[in-house]
CSV table of C-alpha atoms in Angstrom, one decimal:
chain,number,residue,atom,x,y,z
U,22,MET,CA,-0.1,-0.4,0.1
U,23,ILE,CA,0.5,3.6,-0.7
U,24,GLY,CA,0.7,4.2,3.1
U,25,ALA,CA,-1.8,4.1,5.9
U,26,HIS,CA,-4.2,6.0,3.3
U,27,PRO,CA,-4.2,6.5,-0.4
U,28,GLY,CA,-1.5,8.5,-1.6
U,29,GLY,CA,1.0,8.3,2.0
U,30,LEU,CA,2.4,11.5,3.0
U,31,THR,CA,2.0,13.1,-0.4
U,32,LEU,CA,-1.7,13.1,-0.1
U,33,THR,CA,-1.3,14.8,3.2
U,34,ARG,CA,1.2,17.1,1.9
U,35,ARG,CA,-1.3,18.1,-0.7
U,36,LEU,CA,-4.0,17.8,2.0
U,37,LEU,CA,-2.2,20.6,3.7
U,38,GLY,CA,-1.5,22.4,0.7
U,39,LEU,CA,-5.0,22.8,0.0
U,40,ALA,CA,-6.1,24.6,2.5
U,41,ASP,CA,-5.2,28.3,4.1
U,42,VAL,CA,-4.5,27.2,7.6
U,43,PRO,CA,-2.2,28.5,9.7
U,44,GLY,CA,1.4,26.9,11.4
U,45,PRO,CA,3.1,25.1,12.2
U,46,VAL,CA,3.6,28.0,14.5
U,47,THR,CA,1.4,31.2,15.6
U,48,ALA,CA,2.6,34.8,15.0
U,49,SER,CA,3.3,34.7,18.8
U,50,GLY,CA,5.5,31.5,18.3
U,51,ILE,CA,3.2,28.5,19.9
U,52,PRO,CA,3.4,25.9,17.9
U,53,VAL,CA,-0.1,25.0,16.6
U,54,LYS,CA,-2.3,22.1,18.2
U,55,ALA,CA,-3.5,19.6,15.1
U,56,LEU,CA,-5.1,16.5,15.8
U,57,ASP,CA,-5.4,13.3,13.7
U,58,LEU,CA,-8.5,11.7,13.5
U,59,GLY,CA,-8.1,7.8,13.4
U,60,ALA,CA,-4.4,8.1,13.0
U,61,GLY,CA,-3.4,4.3,12.9
U,62,THR,CA,0.4,4.1,12.9
U,63,GLY,CA,1.0,7.4,13.4
U,64,GLU,CA,2.7,8.7,10.0
U,65,SER,CA,0.8,11.6,9.2
U,66,VAL,CA,1.4,12.8,13.4
U,67,ARG,CA,5.0,12.3,13.0
U,68,TYR,CA,5.0,14.1,9.8
U,69,LEU,CA,3.2,16.9,11.3
U,70,ARG,CA,6.0,16.8,13.9
U,71,THR,CA,8.8,17.6,12.1
U,72,LEU,CA,6.7,20.5,10.2
U,73,GLY,CA,6.7,22.0,14.4
U,74,TYR,CA,2.9,21.5,14.8
U,75,ASP,CA,2.2,20.6,18.3
U,76,ALA,CA,0.4,17.3,16.7
U,77,VAL,CA,-1.3,14.0,18.2
U,78,GLY,CA,-3.5,11.2,16.8
U,79,ILE,CA,-6.2,9.4,18.1
U,80,ASP,CA,-7.1,5.8,17.0
U,81,ARG,CA,-9.2,2.9,18.7
U,82,ASP,CA,-6.3,0.5,17.8
U,83,ALA,CA,-3.8,2.8,20.0
U,84,GLY,CA,-1.6,1.2,22.8
U,85,ALA,CA,-0.9,4.5,24.8
U,86,ASP,CA,-2.9,5.6,27.5
U,87,GLY,CA,-4.3,8.9,26.7
U,88,LYS,CA,-2.9,11.1,29.4
U,89,ASP,CA,-1.6,14.8,28.6
U,90,LEU,CA,-2.9,14.7,25.3
U,91,LEU,CA,-2.6,18.3,24.8
U,92,SER,CA,1.4,18.4,26.5
U,93,VAL,CA,3.8,19.8,24.2
U,94,GLY,CA,7.2,17.0,24.5
U,95,ALA,CA,8.7,14.4,22.4
U,96,ALA,CA,8.4,12.1,24.9
U,97,ARG,CA,4.4,11.7,24.4
U,98,ALA,CA,3.0,8.9,22.3
U,99,SER,CA,2.4,10.2,18.6
U,100,VAL,CA,-1.2,8.3,18.9
U,101,ILE,CA,-3.4,7.8,22.0
U,102,ARG,CA,-6.0,5.0,22.7
U,103,GLY,CA,-9.3,6.7,21.8
U,104,ASP,CA,-12.3,7.5,19.7
U,105,MET,CA,-12.8,9.9,16.9
U,106,THR,CA,-16.5,9.6,17.8
U,107,ALA,CA,-16.3,10.7,21.8
U,108,LEU,CA,-13.1,12.5,21.9
U,109,PRO,CA,-11.6,13.2,25.3
U,110,TYR,CA,-10.7,16.8,25.0
U,111,PRO,CA,-12.6,20.3,26.0
U,112,GLU,CA,-14.1,22.4,23.7
U,113,GLU,CA,-12.7,24.5,21.1
U,114,SER,CA,-8.9,23.2,22.9
U,115,VAL,CA,-7.6,22.3,18.8
U,116,ASP,CA,-6.6,24.8,16.3
U,117,LEU,CA,-7.0,22.0,13.6
U,118,CYS,CA,-7.9,18.0,12.7
U,119,LEU,CA,-6.7,16.1,10.1
U,120,ALA,CA,-8.5,12.5,8.9
U,121,GLU,CA,-7.4,11.1,6.0
U,122,CYS,CA,-9.7,8.2,5.1
U,123,SER,CA,-11.5,7.4,8.4
U,124,VAL,CA,-14.5,9.3,9.3
U,125,ALA,CA,-16.3,7.0,6.4
U,126,VAL,CA,-15.3,3.9,8.4
U,127,CYS,CA,-15.4,5.1,12.0
U,128,GLY,CA,-18.6,3.7,12.7
U,129,ASP,CA,-21.0,7.0,12.8
U,130,GLY,CA,-19.7,9.8,10.4
U,131,PRO,CA,-21.7,13.0,11.1
U,132,ARG,CA,-20.8,12.4,15.4
U,133,ALA,CA,-17.7,12.1,14.4
U,134,LEU,CA,-17.7,15.7,12.3
U,135,ARG,CA,-19.7,17.1,15.1
U,136,GLU,CA,-17.1,15.9,17.9
U,137,ALA,CA,-14.5,17.7,15.3
U,138,TYR,CA,-16.1,20.9,15.5
U,139,ARG,CA,-17.0,21.0,19.2
U,140,VAL,CA,-12.8,20.8,20.0
U,141,LEU,CA,-11.7,23.0,17.0
U,142,ARG,CA,-11.3,26.8,17.6
U,143,PRO,CA,-13.3,29.2,16.5
U,144,GLY,CA,-11.9,29.6,12.9
U,145,GLY,CA,-9.9,26.2,13.3
U,146,SER,CA,-9.8,23.9,10.3
U,147,LEU,CA,-10.9,20.0,9.8
U,148,LEU,CA,-8.9,18.7,6.6
U,149,LEU,CA,-10.9,15.6,5.3
U,150,SER,CA,-9.9,13.2,2.8
U,151,ASP,CA,-12.1,10.2,2.1
U,152,VAL,CA,-14.2,8.0,-0.1
U,153,PHE,CA,-18.1,8.8,-2.2
U,154,PHE,CA,-19.6,6.9,-4.0
U,155,GLN,CA,-21.2,8.1,-7.7
U,156,LYS,CA,-24.4,5.8,-7.7
U,157,GLU,CA,-27.8,6.0,-6.3
U,158,HIS,CA,-27.6,3.3,-4.4
U,159,ALA,CA,-24.6,3.4,-3.3
U,160,PRO,CA,-22.9,2.0,0.2
U,161,CYS,CA,-23.9,4.3,3.6
U,162,LEU,CA,-20.6,2.8,5.2
U,163,SER,CA,-20.5,5.5,8.5
U,164,MET,CA,-22.9,7.9,7.1
U,165,PRO,CA,-27.2,8.0,7.8
U,166,GLU,CA,-28.3,7.9,3.7
U,167,PRO,CA,-25.7,6.6,0.8
U,168,LEU,CA,-22.1,7.8,0.5
U,169,THR,CA,-21.7,10.5,-2.0
U,170,PHE,CA,-20.5,13.7,-1.9
U,171,SER,CA,-24.0,15.6,-1.7
U,172,CYS,CA,-24.0,13.9,1.5
U,173,TRP,CA,-21.4,14.5,2.8
U,174,GLU,CA,-21.6,18.3,2.0
U,175,ARG,CA,-25.1,18.0,3.8
U,176,GLU,CA,-23.3,16.3,6.8
U,177,SER,CA,-20.5,18.5,7.2
U,178,SER,CA,-22.8,21.4,6.9
U,179,ARG,CA,-25.3,20.1,9.5
U,180,ALA,CA,-22.1,19.7,11.8
U,181,GLY,CA,-21.6,23.7,11.8
U,182,PHE,CA,-18.6,23.2,8.9
U,183,GLU,CA,-18.0,25.9,5.9
U,184,LEU,CA,-17.3,23.7,3.1
U,185,ARG,CA,-14.2,26.2,1.6
U,186,LYS,CA,-12.3,24.0,-1.0
U,187,SER,CA,-12.4,20.0,-2.1
U,188,SER,CA,-10.4,18.6,-4.9
U,189,ASP,CA,-11.2,15.0,-6.8
U,190,GLU,CA,-8.2,12.4,-6.1
U,191,THR,CA,-10.5,9.6,-7.6
U,192,ALA,CA,-6.9,8.8,-9.9
U,193,LEU,CA,-4.9,8.6,-7.0
U,194,TRP,CA,-7.5,6.2,-5.0
U,195,ARG,CA,-7.1,3.7,-7.9
U,196,GLU,CA,-3.1,3.7,-8.2
U,197,PHE,CA,-3.4,3.2,-4.8
U,198,PHE,CA,-5.5,-0.1,-5.1
U,199,LEU,CA,-3.1,-1.2,-8.2
U,200,GLU,CA,0.0,-0.8,-6.2
U,201,SER,CA,-1.4,-2.6,-3.1
U,202,LEU,CA,-2.4,-5.4,-5.3
U,203,TRP,CA,1.1,-5.3,-7.5
U,204,ASN,CA,2.8,-5.5,-3.4
U,205,ASP,CA,0.3,-8.0,-2.5
U,206,ASN,CA,-0.6,-6.3,0.5
U,207,ALA,CA,-4.2,-5.9,-0.7
U,208,ASP,CA,-6.2,-8.3,2.0
U,209,ASP,CA,-9.2,-10.2,0.8
U,210,GLY,CA,-11.6,-8.1,2.6
U,211,PHE,CA,-9.7,-5.1,1.4
U,212,CYS,CA,-10.5,-6.1,-2.0
U,213,ASP,CA,-13.9,-7.2,-1.8
U,214,PHE,CA,-14.7,-3.9,-0.6
U,215,PHE,CA,-13.0,-2.0,-3.9
U,216,LEU,CA,-14.8,-4.7,-6.4
U,217,GLU,CA,-18.4,-3.7,-4.6
U,218,ALA,CA,-17.4,0.2,-4.1
U,219,GLY,CA,-16.5,0.5,-7.5
U,220,LYS,CA,-19.6,-0.8,-9.2
U,221,ALA,CA,-21.1,2.1,-7.2
U,222,GLY,CA,-18.5,4.6,-8.9
U,223,CYS,CA,-16.5,5.3,-5.8
U,224,GLY,CA,-14.3,8.1,-5.7
U,225,TYR,CA,-11.4,9.9,-3.5
U,226,PHE,CA,-11.8,13.7,-2.6
U,227,LEU,CA,-10.1,16.3,0.0
U,228,ALA,CA,-11.8,18.6,1.0
U,229,TRP,CA,-11.0,21.6,3.9
U,230,LEU,CA,-13.8,22.3,5.9
U,231,TRP,CA,-13.5,25.5,8.5
U,232,LYS,CA,-14.9,26.3,11.5
U,233,GLY,CA,-16.6,29.9,11.8
U,234,GLU,CA,-14.6,32.5,13.7
U,235,LYS,CA,-15.5,33.9,16.6
U,236,ASP,CA,-12.5,36.7,17.9
U,237,GLY,CA,-10.8,35.7,15.0
U,238,PHE,CA,-8.2,33.0,14.7
U,239,ILE,CA,-4.6,32.2,16.5
């Protein structure tokens, strides 16, 4: 596979470039707090840290205990154990959220979007990359209706976000699948999903979701 999500760090860099977000350090010299939702092994978290972000990830399968989640320090875990639909963070405590190929499979997509909105400070952003479908009778996955791009727009708006910008990356999604097959590291479940998804017109997108400002961004 090309990393833990289609495109790996190449797509992460493209996602960061899609949005007009601050960072990695504020004007006052404070590292921007970034949270990766469904962070997997922490590849993107480690990349954000090399850029200077105060970054941590959360994932159900992580091994850390989750203490001192927002503390700055190289010794803390890259990824803590937790659920992106019930984040262990106070309101308006994070500057930037990242969700790469995780919301659609988290079990409750609308709740995950609402949680991201809750923990973001006014003016903060959720950078999202995930799948969508083009056919009417498409899979719902973690959404209450077929997961078309229109569904993503509606659920993001209901959570409170403004969709500022998006990009269709379906070609990269196909490359991800083909490279996984070529390297013989795509399991049967993934292959079955991709074949069914292809029938529903599966695509892949990047999106910049913005939480409106109150008193201005950091």
